[in-house]
Coordinates of C-alpha atoms in Angstrom, one line a residue:
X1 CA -57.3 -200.8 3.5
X2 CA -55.1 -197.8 3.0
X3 CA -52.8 -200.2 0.3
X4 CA -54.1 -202.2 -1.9
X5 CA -50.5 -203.4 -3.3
X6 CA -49.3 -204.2 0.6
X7 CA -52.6 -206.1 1.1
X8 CA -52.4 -208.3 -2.0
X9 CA -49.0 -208.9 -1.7
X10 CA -49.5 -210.4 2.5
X11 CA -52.4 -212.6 1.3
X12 CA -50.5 -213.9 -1.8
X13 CA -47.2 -214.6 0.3
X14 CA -49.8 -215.9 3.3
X15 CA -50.9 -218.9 1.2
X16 CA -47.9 -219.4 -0.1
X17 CA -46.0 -219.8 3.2
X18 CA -49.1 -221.6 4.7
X19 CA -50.0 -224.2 2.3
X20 CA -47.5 -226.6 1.3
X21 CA -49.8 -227.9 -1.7
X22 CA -49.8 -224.5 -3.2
X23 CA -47.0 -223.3 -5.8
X24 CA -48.4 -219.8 -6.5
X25 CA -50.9 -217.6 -5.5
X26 CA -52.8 -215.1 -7.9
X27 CA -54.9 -212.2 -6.1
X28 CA -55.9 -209.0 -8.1
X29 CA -57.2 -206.2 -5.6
X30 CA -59.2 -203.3 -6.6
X31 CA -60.0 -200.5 -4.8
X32 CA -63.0 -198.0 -5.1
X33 CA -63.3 -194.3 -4.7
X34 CA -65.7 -193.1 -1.6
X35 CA -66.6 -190.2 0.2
X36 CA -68.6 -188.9 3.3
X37 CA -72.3 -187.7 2.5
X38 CA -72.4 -183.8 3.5
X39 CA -74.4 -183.4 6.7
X40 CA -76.0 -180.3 5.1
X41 CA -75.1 -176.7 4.6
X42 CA -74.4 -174.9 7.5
X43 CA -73.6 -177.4 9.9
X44 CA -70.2 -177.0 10.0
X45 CA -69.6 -180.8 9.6
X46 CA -67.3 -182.3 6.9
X47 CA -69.3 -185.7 6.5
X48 CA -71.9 -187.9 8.1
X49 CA -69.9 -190.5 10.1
X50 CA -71.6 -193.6 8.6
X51 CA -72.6 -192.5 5.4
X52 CA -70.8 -192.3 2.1
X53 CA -70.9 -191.9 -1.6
X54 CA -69.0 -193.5 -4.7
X55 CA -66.6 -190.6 -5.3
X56 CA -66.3 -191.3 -9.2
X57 CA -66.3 -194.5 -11.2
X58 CA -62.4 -195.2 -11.5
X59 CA -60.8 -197.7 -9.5
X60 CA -57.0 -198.5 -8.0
X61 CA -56.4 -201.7 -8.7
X62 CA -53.1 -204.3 -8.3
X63 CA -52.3 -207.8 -9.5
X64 CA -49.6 -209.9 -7.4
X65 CA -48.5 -213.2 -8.3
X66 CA -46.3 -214.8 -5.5
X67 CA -44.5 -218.0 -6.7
X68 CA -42.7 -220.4 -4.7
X69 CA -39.0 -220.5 -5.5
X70 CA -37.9 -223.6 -7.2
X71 CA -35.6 -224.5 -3.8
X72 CA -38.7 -224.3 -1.5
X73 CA -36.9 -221.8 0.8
X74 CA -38.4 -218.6 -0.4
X75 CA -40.7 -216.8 -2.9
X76 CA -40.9 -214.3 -5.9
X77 CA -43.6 -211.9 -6.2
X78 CA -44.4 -209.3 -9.5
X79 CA -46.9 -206.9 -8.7
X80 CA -48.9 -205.0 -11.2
X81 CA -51.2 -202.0 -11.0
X82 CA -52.7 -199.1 -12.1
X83 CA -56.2 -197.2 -12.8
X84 CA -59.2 -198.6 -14.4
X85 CA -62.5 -196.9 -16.1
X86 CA -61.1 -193.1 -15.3
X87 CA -63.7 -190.7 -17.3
X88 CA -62.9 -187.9 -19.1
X89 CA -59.8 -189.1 -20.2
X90 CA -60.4 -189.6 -23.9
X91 CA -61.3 -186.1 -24.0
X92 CA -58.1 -185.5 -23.6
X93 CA -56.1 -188.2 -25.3
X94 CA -58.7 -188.9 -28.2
X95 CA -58.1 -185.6 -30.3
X96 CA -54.3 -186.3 -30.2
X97 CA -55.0 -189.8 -31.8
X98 CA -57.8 -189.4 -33.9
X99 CA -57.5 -185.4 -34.6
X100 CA -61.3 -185.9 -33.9
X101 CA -62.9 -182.8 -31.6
X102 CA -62.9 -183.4 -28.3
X103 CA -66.2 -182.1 -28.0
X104 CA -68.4 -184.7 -29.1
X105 CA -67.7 -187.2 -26.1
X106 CA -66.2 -190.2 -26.0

């Protein structure tokens, strides 16, 4: 899944369209960070094929809400997203706020 905000939106407008008993569909996506596991210095390889990693803890995610127009002959959608549990970043915003150092963690 290359986008999680194109994927949420097909399934939302899917049931929708699909199901005549449904009025609005709700579907939050997230999506993870992952990477190959090295195949070992000095193969020359970039990555194991089948093998990966959880490339730091923050995660992509997107909330659609696709809603059945009033008329029956369409739909409206809002879609929502953004980044969740990125480290480091009160680092950086936290002395601004608090004038506290930045040094002591989060």
């Amino acid at each position: 899944m290359l986008d999680p905000a194109r994927f949420g939106l097909h399934l939302a407008a899917h049931l929708v369209a699909r199901y005549a008993h449904i009025s609005a569909a709700f579907v939050t996506v997230e999506q993870l960070r992952w990477a190959r596991i090295g195949a070992g210095a000095g193969s020359g390889e970039t990555g194991h094929k089948h093998a990966f990693w959880r490339d730091g803890a923050e995660k992509r995610f997107v909330e659609i809400e696709v809603a059945r127009s009033r008329d029956g002959n369409g739909a409206v959608a809002r879609v929502a997203g953004g980044l969740r549990d990125l480290l480091g970043v009160c680092l950086i915003i936290r002395p601004y706020i608090t004038g506290l150092d930045s040094t002591k963690g989060c």
